[in-house]
């Protein structure tokens, strides 16, 4: 089983749509969870940390289900500029390495 | 806003040559990392560094690789004898000691081994 599993997509959605990405992780000892965004041939950029209670940042909402080892990201009112690959990332401890999923590609169209 | 910087942005080298990739982490961060991403694949961890020593390394990080913090600002990755399969984007990341312990990435060095 992959450490972090994501649907690679691509997800093609029109501007203004709501889109959701899911991710599962295998290490039950994981402590921290993140969504990063990566544009083509660029570095991963932190989008948001994911808290146990769920959290929202503008149009983005992240949820964590520790029992199911499942993380989600919801993007509302998609913009063209949201087109990117979204990386689900987990971390076992405070200073531990990040473990990345393969990413889910989003393409927002007019 | 503070950021991680990396040089060079692109390095072309011949198989068997040594390369040094350089990173300047965010100034008050104490944890440093190297990751790589082969084209079309996921980001993979190479090594973490704290308090002037390696804290964790992956199986990719064999004897051909080394890391160093030669002064108070730079953090380097050396590949002693490059192989074709070392061609990848190499990302440096740094992490602070507060909050959510988030890691921030530099823009990467594209290494091409011919």
XYZ file of C-alpha atoms in Angstrom:
224
model
C 0.000 0.000 0.000
C 1.318 3.445 -0.907
C 2.172 5.697 2.037
C 0.036 8.518 0.678
C -2.487 7.778 -2.022
C -4.247 10.288 -4.263
C -6.301 10.101 -7.419
C -3.946 11.553 -10.073
C -6.801 13.108 -12.067
C -6.850 15.248 -14.074
C -9.940 16.963 -12.783
C -11.254 19.292 -15.475
C -13.779 21.763 -14.071
C -15.319 25.016 -15.285
C -14.629 28.293 -13.535
C -16.887 28.716 -10.523
C -17.246 24.994 -9.860
C -16.645 23.274 -6.559
C -14.138 20.447 -6.622
C -13.018 18.002 -3.939
C -9.835 15.978 -3.638
C -9.287 13.024 -1.369
C -6.227 11.382 0.034
C -5.535 8.370 2.236
C -2.409 7.659 4.240
C -1.104 4.385 5.610
C 0.958 5.412 8.652
C -1.404 5.693 11.600
C 1.391 7.419 13.569
C 1.281 10.442 11.244
C 0.852 13.620 13.249
C 0.735 16.502 10.807
C -1.061 16.900 7.530
C -0.796 19.447 4.769
C -1.939 20.354 1.327
C 0.679 21.818 -0.970
C 0.144 23.116 -4.457
C 2.676 22.621 -7.223
C 2.707 24.432 -10.533
C 4.452 22.821 -13.479
C 8.193 22.480 -12.812
C 8.002 24.669 -9.720
C 8.478 24.022 -6.045
C 5.693 22.751 -3.778
C 4.022 25.697 -2.052
C 2.196 25.274 1.221
C -1.518 25.779 0.691
C -2.734 24.907 4.162
C -2.134 22.763 7.195
C -4.951 20.367 8.047
C -6.279 20.357 11.601
C -8.239 17.585 13.281
C -11.274 19.842 13.612
C -11.152 20.824 9.958
C -10.179 24.267 8.784
C -11.040 26.803 6.174
C -8.991 29.431 4.393
C -11.084 31.510 2.039
C -12.348 29.242 -0.721
C -10.380 26.250 0.570
C -11.589 23.801 3.211
C -9.549 20.888 4.531
C -10.817 17.976 6.579
C -9.026 15.197 8.424
C -10.491 11.878 9.531
C -7.875 10.131 11.665
C -9.969 7.016 12.185
C -10.224 6.440 8.436
C -6.769 7.936 7.724
C -8.356 10.204 5.171
C -7.739 13.835 4.245
C -9.782 16.001 1.913
C -9.542 19.376 0.240
C -12.538 21.285 -1.077
C -12.124 24.219 -3.423
C -15.163 26.428 -3.916
C -15.708 28.913 -6.744
C -12.721 27.620 -8.734
C -10.571 30.190 -10.511
C -8.378 29.718 -13.574
C -5.425 30.406 -11.279
C -6.307 27.333 -9.192
C -5.066 25.130 -12.054
C -2.156 23.191 -10.554
C -1.276 19.862 -8.965
C -2.442 19.473 -5.373
C -0.162 17.422 -3.167
C -1.367 15.620 -0.069
C 1.466 15.509 2.470
C 1.856 13.799 5.836
C 4.480 13.998 8.542
C 5.162 11.598 11.389
C 6.757 13.937 13.916
C 7.660 17.536 14.611
C 10.916 17.592 12.652
C 10.247 14.569 10.473
C 10.432 14.339 6.720
C 7.411 15.077 4.599
C 5.847 12.158 2.738
C 4.140 13.222 -0.465
C 1.380 11.748 -2.509
C 1.735 11.748 -6.277
C -0.634 14.705 -6.512
C -3.986 15.403 -8.115
C -3.975 17.599 -11.177
C -6.659 20.259 -11.469
C -7.433 22.122 -14.684
C -9.956 24.953 -14.414
C -11.383 26.101 -17.724
C -13.487 29.023 -18.942
C 8.325 37.544 3.317
C 11.362 35.374 4.047
C 12.035 32.657 1.516
C 14.376 29.780 0.787
C 16.741 30.435 -2.097
C 18.690 27.927 -4.191
C 21.515 28.153 -6.688
C 22.039 27.365 -9.453
C 18.573 27.140 -10.977
C 19.852 24.694 -13.590
C 23.014 22.602 -13.626
C 24.149 20.423 -16.488
C 26.947 17.987 -15.737
C 28.555 14.914 -17.213
C 28.192 11.494 -15.661
C 30.851 10.906 -13.023
C 31.334 14.577 -12.204
C 30.794 16.105 -8.787
C 28.094 18.711 -8.255
C 27.279 20.948 -5.320
C 23.805 22.356 -4.966
C 23.399 25.353 -2.681
C 20.566 26.544 -0.523
C 20.036 29.472 1.815
C 17.278 28.514 4.266
C 14.986 30.989 5.990
C 17.167 32.774 8.511
C 15.639 31.738 11.855
C 14.890 28.163 10.808
C 16.818 25.308 12.392
C 15.688 22.229 10.446
C 16.832 21.710 6.874
C 15.893 19.172 4.248
C 16.695 18.054 0.731
C 14.077 16.457 -1.507
C 14.178 15.476 -5.131
C 11.579 15.049 -7.833
C 12.283 13.041 -10.954
C 10.239 14.351 -13.887
C 6.705 13.017 -13.734
C 7.168 11.434 -10.306
C 6.373 12.426 -6.755
C 8.558 14.472 -4.436
C 10.903 12.178 -2.475
C 12.757 12.841 0.753
C 16.542 12.613 0.708
C 17.903 13.891 4.013
C 17.170 16.047 7.034
C 19.718 18.061 8.987
C 19.563 19.593 12.425
C 22.151 20.889 14.869
C 24.944 20.297 12.342
C 24.229 16.658 11.793
C 22.051 14.397 9.690
C 18.909 13.466 11.598
C 17.348 11.186 8.996
C 18.161 9.956 5.504
C 16.409 7.849 2.906
C 17.771 4.846 1.037
C 18.330 7.149 -1.927
C 20.890 9.099 0.108
C 23.812 6.701 -0.317
C 27.556 7.272 -0.004
C 27.566 9.407 -3.144
C 25.595 12.096 -1.340
C 26.671 14.398 1.454
C 25.298 17.521 3.094
C 27.016 20.353 4.861
C 26.276 23.644 6.524
C 29.618 25.331 5.907
C 28.636 28.637 7.496
C 25.693 30.180 9.278
C 23.588 30.607 6.171
C 24.329 28.058 3.435
C 23.204 24.448 3.295
C 24.703 22.323 0.534
C 24.062 18.978 -1.120
C 27.012 17.327 -2.821
C 26.776 14.445 -5.241
C 30.258 12.981 -5.624
C 29.977 11.056 -8.863
C 26.764 11.784 -10.706
C 24.791 9.129 -12.523
C 22.210 9.542 -15.280
C 19.480 8.620 -12.799
C 20.424 11.568 -10.580
C 18.769 13.861 -13.129
C 15.925 15.493 -11.229
C 14.723 18.677 -9.544
C 16.369 19.057 -6.156
C 14.453 21.070 -3.598
C 15.777 22.438 -0.355
C 13.309 23.079 2.471
C 13.543 24.619 5.900
C 11.366 24.528 8.959
C 11.050 26.715 12.026
C 10.586 25.685 15.618
C 7.130 27.096 16.293
C 3.558 26.754 15.190
C 2.668 23.905 12.886
C 6.288 23.161 11.985
C 5.599 23.786 8.346
C 8.302 23.252 5.753
C 8.959 25.872 3.093
C 10.605 24.985 -0.178
C 13.123 26.753 -2.346
C 12.585 27.109 -6.110
C 14.755 24.077 -6.830
C 17.801 23.220 -8.890
C 17.198 21.289 -12.072
C 20.094 18.828 -12.405
C 20.678 17.274 -15.788
C 23.298 14.534 -16.013
C 24.438 13.680 -19.528
